[in-house]
Coordinates of C-alpha atoms and ligand atoms in Angstrom, one line a residue:
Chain P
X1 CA 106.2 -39.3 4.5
X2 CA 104.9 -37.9 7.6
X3 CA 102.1 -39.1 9.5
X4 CA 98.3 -39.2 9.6
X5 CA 95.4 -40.9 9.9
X6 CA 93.0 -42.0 7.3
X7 CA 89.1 -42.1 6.8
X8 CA 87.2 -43.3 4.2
X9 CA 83.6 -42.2 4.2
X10 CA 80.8 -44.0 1.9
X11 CA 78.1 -41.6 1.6
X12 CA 77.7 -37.9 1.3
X13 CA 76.3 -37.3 4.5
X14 CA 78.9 -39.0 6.3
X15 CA 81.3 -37.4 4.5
X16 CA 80.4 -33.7 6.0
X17 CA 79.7 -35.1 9.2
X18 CA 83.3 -36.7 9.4
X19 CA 84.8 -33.2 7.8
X20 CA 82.7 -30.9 10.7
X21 CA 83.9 -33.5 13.2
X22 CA 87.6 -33.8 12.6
X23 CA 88.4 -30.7 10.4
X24 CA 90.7 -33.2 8.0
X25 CA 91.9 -32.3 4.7
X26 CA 89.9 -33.7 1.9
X27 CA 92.0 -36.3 -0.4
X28 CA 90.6 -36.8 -4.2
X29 CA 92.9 -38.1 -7.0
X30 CA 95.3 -37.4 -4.8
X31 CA 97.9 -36.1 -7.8
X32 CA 98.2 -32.8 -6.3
X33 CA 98.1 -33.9 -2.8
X34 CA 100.5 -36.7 -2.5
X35 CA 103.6 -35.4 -4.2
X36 CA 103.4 -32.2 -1.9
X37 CA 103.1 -34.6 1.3
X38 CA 106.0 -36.5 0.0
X39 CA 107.6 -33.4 -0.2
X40 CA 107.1 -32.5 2.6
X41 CA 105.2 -29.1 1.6
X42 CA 102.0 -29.8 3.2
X43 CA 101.1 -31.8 5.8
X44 CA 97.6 -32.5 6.9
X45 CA 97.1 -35.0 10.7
X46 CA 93.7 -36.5 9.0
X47 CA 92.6 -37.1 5.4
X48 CA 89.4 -38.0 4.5
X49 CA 89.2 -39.9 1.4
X50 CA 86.5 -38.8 -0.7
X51 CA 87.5 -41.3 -3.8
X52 CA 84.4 -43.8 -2.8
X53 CA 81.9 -41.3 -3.0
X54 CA 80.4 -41.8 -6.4
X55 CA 77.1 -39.4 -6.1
X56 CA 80.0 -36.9 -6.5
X57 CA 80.9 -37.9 -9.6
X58 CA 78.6 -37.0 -12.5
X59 CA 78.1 -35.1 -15.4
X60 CA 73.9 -34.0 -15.9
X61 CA 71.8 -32.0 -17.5
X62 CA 69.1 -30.3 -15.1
X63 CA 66.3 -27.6 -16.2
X64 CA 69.3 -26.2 -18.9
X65 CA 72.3 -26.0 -16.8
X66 CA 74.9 -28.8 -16.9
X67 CA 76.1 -30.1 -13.6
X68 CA 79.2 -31.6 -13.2
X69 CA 80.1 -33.7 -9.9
X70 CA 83.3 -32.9 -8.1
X71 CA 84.9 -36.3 -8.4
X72 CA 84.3 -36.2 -11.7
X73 CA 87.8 -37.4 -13.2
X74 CA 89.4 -35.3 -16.2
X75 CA 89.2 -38.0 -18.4
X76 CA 85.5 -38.8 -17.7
X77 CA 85.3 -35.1 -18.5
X78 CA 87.6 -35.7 -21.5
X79 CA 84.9 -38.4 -23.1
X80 CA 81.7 -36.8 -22.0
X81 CA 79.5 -36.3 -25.1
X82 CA 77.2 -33.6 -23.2
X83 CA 80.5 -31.7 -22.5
X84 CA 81.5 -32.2 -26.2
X85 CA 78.3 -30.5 -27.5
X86 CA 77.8 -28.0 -25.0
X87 CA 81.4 -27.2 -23.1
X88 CA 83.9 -28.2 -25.8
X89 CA 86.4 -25.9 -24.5
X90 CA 86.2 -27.5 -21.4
X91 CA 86.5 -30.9 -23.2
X92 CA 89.8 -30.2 -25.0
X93 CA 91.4 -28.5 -21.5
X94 CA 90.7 -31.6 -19.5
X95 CA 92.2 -33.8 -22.2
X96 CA 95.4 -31.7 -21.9
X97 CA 95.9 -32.1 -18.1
X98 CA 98.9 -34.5 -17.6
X99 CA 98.8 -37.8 -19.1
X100 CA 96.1 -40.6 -19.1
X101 CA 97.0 -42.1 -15.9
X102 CA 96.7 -38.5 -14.3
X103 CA 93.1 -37.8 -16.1
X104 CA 92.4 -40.8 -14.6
X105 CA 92.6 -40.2 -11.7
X106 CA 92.8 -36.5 -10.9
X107 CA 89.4 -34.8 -10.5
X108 CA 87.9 -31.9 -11.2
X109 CA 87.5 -30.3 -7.6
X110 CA 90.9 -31.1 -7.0
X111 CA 92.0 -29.1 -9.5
X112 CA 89.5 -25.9 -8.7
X113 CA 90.2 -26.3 -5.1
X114 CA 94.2 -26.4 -5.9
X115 CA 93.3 -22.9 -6.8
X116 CA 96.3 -23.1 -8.9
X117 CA 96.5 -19.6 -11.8
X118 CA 97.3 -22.8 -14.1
X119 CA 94.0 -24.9 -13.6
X120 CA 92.9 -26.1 -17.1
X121 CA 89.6 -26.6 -16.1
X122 CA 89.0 -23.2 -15.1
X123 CA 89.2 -21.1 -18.2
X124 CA 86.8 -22.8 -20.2
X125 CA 84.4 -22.8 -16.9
X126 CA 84.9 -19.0 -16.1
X127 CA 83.5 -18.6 -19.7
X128 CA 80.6 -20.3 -18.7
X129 CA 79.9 -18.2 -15.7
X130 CA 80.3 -21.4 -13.5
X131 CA 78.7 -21.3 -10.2
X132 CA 80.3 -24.1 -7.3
X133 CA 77.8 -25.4 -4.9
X134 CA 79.6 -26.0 -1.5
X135 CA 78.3 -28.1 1.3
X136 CA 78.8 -28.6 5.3
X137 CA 77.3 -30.8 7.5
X138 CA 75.1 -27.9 8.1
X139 CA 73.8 -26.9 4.4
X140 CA 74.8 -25.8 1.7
X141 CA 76.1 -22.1 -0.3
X142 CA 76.6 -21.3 -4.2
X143 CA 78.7 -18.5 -5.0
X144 CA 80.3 -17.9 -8.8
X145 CA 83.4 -19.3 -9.5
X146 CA 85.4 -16.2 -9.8
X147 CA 84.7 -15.5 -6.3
X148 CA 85.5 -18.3 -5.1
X149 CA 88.9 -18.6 -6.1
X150 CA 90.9 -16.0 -4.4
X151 CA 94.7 -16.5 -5.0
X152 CA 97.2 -18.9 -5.8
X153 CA 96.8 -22.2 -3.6
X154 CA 93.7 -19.8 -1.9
X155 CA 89.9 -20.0 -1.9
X156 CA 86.9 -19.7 -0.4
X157 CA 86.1 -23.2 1.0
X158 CA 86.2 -23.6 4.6
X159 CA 86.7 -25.9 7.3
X160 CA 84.4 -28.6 7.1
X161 CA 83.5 -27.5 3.7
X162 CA 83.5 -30.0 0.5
X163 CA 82.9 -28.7 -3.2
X164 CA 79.8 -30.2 -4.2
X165 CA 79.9 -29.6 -7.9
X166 CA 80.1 -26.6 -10.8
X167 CA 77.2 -25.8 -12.8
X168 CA 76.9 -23.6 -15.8
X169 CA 74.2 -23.1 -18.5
X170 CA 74.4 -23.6 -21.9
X171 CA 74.9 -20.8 -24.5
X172 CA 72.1 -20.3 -26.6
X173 CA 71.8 -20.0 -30.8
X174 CA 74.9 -19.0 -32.7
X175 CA 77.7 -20.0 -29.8
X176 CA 81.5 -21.2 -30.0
X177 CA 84.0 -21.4 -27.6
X178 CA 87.4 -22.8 -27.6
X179 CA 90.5 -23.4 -25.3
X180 CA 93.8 -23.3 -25.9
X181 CA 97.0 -24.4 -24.0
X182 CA 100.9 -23.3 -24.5
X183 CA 103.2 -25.6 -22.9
X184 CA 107.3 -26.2 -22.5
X185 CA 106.4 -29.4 -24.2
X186 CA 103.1 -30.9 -26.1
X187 CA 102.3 -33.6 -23.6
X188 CA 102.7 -33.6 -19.4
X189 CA 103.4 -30.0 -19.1
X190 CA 101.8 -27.3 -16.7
X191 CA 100.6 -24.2 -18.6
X192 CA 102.8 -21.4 -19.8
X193 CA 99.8 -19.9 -20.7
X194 CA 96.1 -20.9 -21.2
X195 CA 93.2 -19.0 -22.7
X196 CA 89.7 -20.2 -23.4
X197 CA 86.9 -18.1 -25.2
X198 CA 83.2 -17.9 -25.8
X199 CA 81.3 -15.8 -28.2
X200 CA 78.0 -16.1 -29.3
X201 CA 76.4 -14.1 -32.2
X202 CA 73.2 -12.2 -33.3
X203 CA 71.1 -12.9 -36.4
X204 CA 73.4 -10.5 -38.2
X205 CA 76.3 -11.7 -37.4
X206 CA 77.5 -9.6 -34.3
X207 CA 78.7 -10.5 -31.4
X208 CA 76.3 -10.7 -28.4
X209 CA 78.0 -12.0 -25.5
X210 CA 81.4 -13.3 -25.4
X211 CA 84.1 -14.0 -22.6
X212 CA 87.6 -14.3 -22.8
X213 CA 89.1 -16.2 -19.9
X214 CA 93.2 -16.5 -19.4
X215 CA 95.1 -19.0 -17.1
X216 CA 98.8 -18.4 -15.7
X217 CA 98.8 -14.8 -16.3
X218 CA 97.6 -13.2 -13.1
X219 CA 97.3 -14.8 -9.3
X220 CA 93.9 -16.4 -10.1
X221 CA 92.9 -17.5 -13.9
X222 CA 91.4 -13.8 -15.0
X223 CA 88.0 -12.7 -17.1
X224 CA 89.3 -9.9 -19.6
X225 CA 86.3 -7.5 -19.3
X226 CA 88.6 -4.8 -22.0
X227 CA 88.8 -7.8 -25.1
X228 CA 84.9 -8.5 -24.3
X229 CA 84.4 -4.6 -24.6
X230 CA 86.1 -5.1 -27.6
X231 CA 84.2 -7.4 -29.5
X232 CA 80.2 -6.9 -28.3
X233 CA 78.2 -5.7 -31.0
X234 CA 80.9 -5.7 -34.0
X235 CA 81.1 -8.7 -36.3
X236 CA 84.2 -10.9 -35.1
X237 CA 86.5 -10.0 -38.2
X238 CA 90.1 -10.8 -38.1
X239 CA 90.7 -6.9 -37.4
X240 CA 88.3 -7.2 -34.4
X241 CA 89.6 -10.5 -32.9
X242 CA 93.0 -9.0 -33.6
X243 CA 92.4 -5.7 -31.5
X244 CA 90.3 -7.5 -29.1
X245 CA 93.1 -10.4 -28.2
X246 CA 95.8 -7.3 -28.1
X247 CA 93.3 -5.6 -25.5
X248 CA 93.8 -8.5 -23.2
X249 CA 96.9 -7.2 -21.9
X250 CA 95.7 -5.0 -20.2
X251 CA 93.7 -7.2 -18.1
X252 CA 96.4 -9.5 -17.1
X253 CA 99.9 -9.1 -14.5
X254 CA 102.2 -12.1 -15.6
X255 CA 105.0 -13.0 -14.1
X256 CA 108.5 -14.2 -14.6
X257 CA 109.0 -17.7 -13.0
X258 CA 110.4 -21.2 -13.8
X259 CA 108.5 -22.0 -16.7
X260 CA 108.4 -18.7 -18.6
X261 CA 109.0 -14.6 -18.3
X262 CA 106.4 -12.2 -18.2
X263 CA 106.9 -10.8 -21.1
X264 CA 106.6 -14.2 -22.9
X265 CA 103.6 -14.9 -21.1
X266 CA 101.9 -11.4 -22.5
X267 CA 103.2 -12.2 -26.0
X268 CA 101.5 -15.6 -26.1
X269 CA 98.5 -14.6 -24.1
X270 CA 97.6 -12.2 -27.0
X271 CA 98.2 -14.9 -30.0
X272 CA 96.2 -18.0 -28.0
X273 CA 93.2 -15.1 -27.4
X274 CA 93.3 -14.1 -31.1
X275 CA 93.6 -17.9 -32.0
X276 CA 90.8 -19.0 -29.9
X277 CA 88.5 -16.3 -30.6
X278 CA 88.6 -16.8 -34.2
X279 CA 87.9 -20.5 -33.6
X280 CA 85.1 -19.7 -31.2
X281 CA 84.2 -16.8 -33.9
X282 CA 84.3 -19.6 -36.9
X283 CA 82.0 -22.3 -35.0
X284 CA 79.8 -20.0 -33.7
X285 CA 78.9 -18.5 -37.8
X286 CA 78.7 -22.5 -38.6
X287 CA 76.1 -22.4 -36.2
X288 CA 74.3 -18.9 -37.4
X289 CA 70.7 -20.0 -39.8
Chain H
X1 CA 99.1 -43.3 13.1
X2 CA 96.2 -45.7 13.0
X3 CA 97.0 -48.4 10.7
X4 CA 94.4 -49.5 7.8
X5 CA 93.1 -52.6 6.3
X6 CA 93.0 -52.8 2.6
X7 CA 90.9 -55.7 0.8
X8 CA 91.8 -55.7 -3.2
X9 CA 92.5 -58.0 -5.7
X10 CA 95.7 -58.3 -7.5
X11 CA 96.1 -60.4 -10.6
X12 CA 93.1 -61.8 -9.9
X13 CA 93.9 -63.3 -6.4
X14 CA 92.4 -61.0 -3.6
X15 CA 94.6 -60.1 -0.5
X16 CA 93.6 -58.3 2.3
X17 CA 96.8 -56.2 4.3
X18 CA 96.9 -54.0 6.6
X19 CA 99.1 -51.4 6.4
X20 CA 100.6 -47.7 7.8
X21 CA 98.1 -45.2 5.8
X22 CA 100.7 -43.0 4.9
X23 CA 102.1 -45.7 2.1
X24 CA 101.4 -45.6 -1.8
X25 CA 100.0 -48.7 -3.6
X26 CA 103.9 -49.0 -5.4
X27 CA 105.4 -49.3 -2.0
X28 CA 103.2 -52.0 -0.8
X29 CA 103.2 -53.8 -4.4
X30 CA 107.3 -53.4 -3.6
X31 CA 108.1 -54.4 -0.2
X32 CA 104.7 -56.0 0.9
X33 CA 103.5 -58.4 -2.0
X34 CA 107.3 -58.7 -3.9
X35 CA 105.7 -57.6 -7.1
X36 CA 108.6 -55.7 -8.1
X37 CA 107.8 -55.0 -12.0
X38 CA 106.0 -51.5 -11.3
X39 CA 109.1 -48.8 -10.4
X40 CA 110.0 -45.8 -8.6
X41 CA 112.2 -43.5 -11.1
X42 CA 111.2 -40.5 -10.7
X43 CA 110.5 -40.1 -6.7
X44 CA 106.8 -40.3 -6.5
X45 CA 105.9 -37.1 -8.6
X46 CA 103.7 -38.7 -11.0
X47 CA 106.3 -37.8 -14.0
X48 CA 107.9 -40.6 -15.0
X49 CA 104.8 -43.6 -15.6
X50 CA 107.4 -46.4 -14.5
X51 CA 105.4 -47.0 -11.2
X52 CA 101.9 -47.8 -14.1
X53 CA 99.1 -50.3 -13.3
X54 CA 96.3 -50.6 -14.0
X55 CA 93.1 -50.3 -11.4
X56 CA 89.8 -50.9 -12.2
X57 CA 90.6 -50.9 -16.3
X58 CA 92.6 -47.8 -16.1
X59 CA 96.1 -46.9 -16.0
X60 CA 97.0 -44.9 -12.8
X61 CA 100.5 -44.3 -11.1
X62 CA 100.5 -46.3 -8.7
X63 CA 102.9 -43.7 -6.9
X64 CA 99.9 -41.5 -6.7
X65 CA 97.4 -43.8 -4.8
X66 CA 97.5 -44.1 -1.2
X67 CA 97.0 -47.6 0.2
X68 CA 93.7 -47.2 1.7
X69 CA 92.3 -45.9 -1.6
X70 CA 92.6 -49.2 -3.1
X71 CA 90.1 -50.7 -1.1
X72 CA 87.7 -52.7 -2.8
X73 CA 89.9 -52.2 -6.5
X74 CA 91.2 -54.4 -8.8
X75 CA 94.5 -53.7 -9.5
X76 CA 96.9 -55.7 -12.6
X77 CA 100.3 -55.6 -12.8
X78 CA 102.8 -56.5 -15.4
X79 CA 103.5 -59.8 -13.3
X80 CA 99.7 -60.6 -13.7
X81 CA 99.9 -60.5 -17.6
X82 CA 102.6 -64.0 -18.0
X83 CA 100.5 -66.0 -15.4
X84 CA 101.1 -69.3 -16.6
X85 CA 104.5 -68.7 -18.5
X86 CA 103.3 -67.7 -22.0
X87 CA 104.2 -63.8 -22.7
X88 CA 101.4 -61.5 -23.1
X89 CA 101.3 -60.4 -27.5
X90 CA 102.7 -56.7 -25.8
X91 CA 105.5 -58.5 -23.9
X92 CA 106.3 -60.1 -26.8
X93 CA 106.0 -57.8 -29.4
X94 CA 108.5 -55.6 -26.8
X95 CA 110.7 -58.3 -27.3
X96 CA 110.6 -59.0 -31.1
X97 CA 111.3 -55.6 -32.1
X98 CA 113.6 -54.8 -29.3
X99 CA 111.3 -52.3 -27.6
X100 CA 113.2 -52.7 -24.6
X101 CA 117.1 -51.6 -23.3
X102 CA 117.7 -50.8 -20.0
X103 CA 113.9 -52.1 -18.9
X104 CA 113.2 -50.0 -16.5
X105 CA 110.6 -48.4 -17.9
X106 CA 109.5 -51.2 -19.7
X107 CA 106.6 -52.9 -16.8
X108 CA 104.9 -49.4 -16.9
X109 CA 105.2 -48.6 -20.4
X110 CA 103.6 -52.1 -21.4
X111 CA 100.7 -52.0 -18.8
X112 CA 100.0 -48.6 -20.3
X113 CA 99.9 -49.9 -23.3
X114 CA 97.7 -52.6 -22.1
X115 CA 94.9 -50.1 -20.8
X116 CA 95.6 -48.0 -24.4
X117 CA 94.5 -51.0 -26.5
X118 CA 91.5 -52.5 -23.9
X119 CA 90.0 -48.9 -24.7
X120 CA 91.2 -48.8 -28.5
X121 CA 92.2 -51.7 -29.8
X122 CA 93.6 -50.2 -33.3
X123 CA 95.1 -47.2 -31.7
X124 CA 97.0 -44.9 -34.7
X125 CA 100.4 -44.0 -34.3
X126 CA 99.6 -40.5 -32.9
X127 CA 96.9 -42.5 -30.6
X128 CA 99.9 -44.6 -29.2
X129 CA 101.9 -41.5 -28.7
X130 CA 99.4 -39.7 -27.0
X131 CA 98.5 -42.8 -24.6
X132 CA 102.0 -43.2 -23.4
X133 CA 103.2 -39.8 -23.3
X134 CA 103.4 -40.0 -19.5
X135 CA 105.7 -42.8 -19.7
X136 CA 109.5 -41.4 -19.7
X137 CA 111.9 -44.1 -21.2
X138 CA 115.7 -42.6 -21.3
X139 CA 117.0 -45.4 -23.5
X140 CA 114.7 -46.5 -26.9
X141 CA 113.8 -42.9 -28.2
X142 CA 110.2 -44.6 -28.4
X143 CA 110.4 -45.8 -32.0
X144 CA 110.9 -49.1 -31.4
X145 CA 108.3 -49.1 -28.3
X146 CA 105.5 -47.7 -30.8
X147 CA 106.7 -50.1 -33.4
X148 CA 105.2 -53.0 -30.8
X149 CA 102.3 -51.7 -29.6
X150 CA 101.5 -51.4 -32.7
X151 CA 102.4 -54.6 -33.9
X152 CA 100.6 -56.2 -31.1
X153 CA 97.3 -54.0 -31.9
X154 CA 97.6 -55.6 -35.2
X155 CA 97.7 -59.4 -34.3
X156 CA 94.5 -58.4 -32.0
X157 CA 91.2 -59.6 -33.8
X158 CA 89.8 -56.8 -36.1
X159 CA 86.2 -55.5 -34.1
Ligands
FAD301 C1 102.2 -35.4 -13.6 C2 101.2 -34.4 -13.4 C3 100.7 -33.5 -14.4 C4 99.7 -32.6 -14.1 N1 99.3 -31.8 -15.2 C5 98.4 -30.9 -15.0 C6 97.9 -30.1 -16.0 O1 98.4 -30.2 -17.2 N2 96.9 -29.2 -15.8 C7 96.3 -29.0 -14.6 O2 95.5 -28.2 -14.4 N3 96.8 -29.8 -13.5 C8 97.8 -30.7 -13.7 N4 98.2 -31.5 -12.6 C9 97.6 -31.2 -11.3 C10 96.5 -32.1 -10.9 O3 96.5 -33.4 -11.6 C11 95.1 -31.5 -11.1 O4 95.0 -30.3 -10.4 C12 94.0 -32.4 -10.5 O5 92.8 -32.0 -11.0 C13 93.9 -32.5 -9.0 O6 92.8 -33.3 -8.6 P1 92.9 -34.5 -7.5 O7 91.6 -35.1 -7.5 O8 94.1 -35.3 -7.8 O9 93.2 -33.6 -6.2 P2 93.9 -33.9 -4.8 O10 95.4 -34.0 -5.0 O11 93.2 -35.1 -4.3 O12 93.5 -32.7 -4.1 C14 94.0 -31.4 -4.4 C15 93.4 -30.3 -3.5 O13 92.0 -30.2 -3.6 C16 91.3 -30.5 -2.4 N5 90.1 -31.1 -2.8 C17 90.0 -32.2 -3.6 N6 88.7 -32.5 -3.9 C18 88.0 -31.6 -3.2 C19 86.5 -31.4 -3.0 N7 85.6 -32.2 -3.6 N8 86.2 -30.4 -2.2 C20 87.1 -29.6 -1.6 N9 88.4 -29.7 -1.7 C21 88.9 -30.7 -2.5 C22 92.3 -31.3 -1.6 O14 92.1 -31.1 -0.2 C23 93.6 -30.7 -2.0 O15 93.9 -29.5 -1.3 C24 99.2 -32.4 -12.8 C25 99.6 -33.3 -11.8 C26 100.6 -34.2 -12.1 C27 101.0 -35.1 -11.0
FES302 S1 107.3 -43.2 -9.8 FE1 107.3 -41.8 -11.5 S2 105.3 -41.6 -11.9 FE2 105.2 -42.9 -10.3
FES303 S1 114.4 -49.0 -21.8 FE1 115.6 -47.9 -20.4 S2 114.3 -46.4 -19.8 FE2 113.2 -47.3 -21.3

């Protein structure tokens, strides 16, 4: 492996003032990092390891939004009974990334900052409307998550520049939301396709709000604004969810690589959104008075 | 390349090295401290599990940690589990039912298995499956390996 040098930070503060100083690539889990410096497809002269800085690594509640830290591993995220009652698409995507010893230690702004179109955790956070709160030695910026993630292996962090943490808020009276993964293979397998959904309903019964979010079907993980169209103010029946999933298409560009074709990717897009928006749909009338 | 000092303990003894900080935890475990049980059989891409231990309570690869991140961890490796010559119930439950062929996936199969049961010590079938799914073994077909960890759940006091 080629060179560097390597600095280990304690604090927050001394962790943007080493980043403004040197301009060194941050190191998390390191499980994307590492196996692409062995392989010699990235190379970085100075990391700066932010694995010992644990006021990054938290999952709160604060004035109804839910704040998660960037260290935050997957499987922390995985066992988190706030997540479970108020993100629990996000809950079952983190306990699909890799195995246990990758959960344990890869992190959640590894994987947004990865920027990778297959990023489990970013699906069921799109639906939320995440925000990311970034931080320099100089202050701090929030933008929303979509914009922050630009293209594949591209966002908008800059030099200097840590992710902080994602926040969302909670969705409010008769809400669902499910995510779902398609793999070559059940366990240790990069998504084929991923798709994670939110609706929430009105006193009658129709939907309100909903989001659709899709993963490996387009250069960033995509929002499908045509299957929301297609579902606000109609009651989620299977005709509905069925139309609605089928208008997703049109939302996404996949592409043919190693682990699938395109048009495999746009057939299994549509039957994961129909399949977790009638989930979503089904937990969301459990929750209707 | 400035080179780092790491202070962790291992098995239970602490060591302090100091080391080039471009070197994973398995290499130094390998050609530093002779602890030879974790492997390296799939190159270092975090696929295979043969290169498991476990730091802090957890199972990590240990092909995936940079020295300098072990700082101040405590890190267990199959060779910590025999200590004084008596086989951990895993090791020997690997043994009894013949959980083990070529053995090379065997040290990081069993110290996975060692994290699965501190967090659930009667782990189902599906439990056991799921907690070593990153753990590639090319010879048993996995029957046999369940089979132990199961077995060695069982002779575990009930909670
Ligand atoms: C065997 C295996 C299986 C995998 N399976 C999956 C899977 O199923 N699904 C999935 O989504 N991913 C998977 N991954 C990829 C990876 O584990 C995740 O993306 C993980 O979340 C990366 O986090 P990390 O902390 O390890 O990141 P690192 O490798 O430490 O860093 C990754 C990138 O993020 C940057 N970075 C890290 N933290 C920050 C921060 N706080 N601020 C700014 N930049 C930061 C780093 O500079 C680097 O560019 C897998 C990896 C392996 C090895
Ligand atoms: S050597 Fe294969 S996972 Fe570490
Ligand atoms: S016993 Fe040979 S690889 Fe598992």
């Amino acid at each position: 492996m080629l060179e560097f040098d390597f600095l280990t930070p304690n604090r927050l503060d001394e962790s943007t003032a080493i980043l403004e100083e040197t301009g060194g690539c941050i190191l998390a889990g390191g499980t994307d990092l590492i196996p692409k410096m062995r392989n010699d497809l990235f190379f970085a002269p100075i990391l700066v390891d932010l694995s010992n800085i644990d006021e990054l690594s938290f999952i709160e509640e604060k004035d109804d939004q839910i704040v998660i830290g960037a260290l935050t591993t997957h499987q922390a995220i995985a066992e988190s009974a706030l997540l479970k009652s108020t993100n629990p698409a996000l809950v079952t995507a983190a306990g699909t990334v890799g195995c246990v010893q990758t959960r344990n230690r890869g992190t959640l702004g590894g994987n947004i900052a990865n920027a990778s179109p297959a990023a489990d955790s970013v699906p069921p956070l799109l639906v939320y409307d995440a925000q990311i709160r970034l931080l320099n030695k100089a202050g701090e910026r929030t933008m929303p998550l979509t914009e922050f993630l630009v293209g594949p292996g591209m966002t908008k962090l800059e030099s200097g520049e840590l992710i902080h943490s994602v926040s969302f808020s909670q969705l409010q009276g008769a809400w669902g939301g499910a995510f779902q993964k398609l793999g070559v293979r059940n366990g240790m397998a990069i998504a084929v396709v991923s798709v994670a959904a939110a609706i929430v309903l009105d006193a009658s019964g129709k939907v309100s709000d909903t989001r659709l979010a899709l993963g490996s079907v387009a250069s960033t993980v995509v929002r499908s604004p045509k299957a929301e169209s297609a579902l606000i103010g109609h009651e989620p029946t299977p005709e509905v969810v069925s139309r609605a999933a089928e208008a997703c298409a049109e939302d996404i560009s996949p592409i043919s690589d190693v682990r699938s074709t395109a048009e495999y990717r746009r057939h299994a897009a549509i039957v994961l959104a129909r399949r977790v928006l009638e989930q979503a749909a089904a937990e969301a009338r459990g929750r209707l008075v | 390349m400035k080179s780092i000092q790491a202070t962790f303990e291992i098995n239970g003894h602490e060591v302090t090295l100091s080391s080039a900080p471009n070197r994973t935890l398995l290499e130094v475990l390998r050609q530093d401290l002779g602890l030879t049980g974790a492997k390296d059989a799939c190159g270092g891409e975090g696929e295979c599990g043969a290169c498991t231990v476990i730091m802090d309570g957890k199972a990590v690869n240990s092909c995936l940690v940079f020295i300098g991140q072990v700082q101040g961890c405590s890190i267990e490796t199959i060779e910590g589990l025999s200590g004084n010559g008596d086989l951990h119930p895993l090791q020997r439950a690997f043994v009894e039912v013949g959980a083990v062929q070529c053995g090379y996936c065997t040290p990081g199969v069993i110290m996975a298995s060692k994290a699965l049961l501190n967090e659930n010590p009667h782990p189902s079938d599906e439990d056991i499956r799921e907690g070593l799914s990153g753990n590639l073994c090319r010879c048993t077909g996995y029957v046999k390996i369940v089979d132990a960890v199961r077995i060695a759940a069982e002779q575990q006091p009930r909670r």
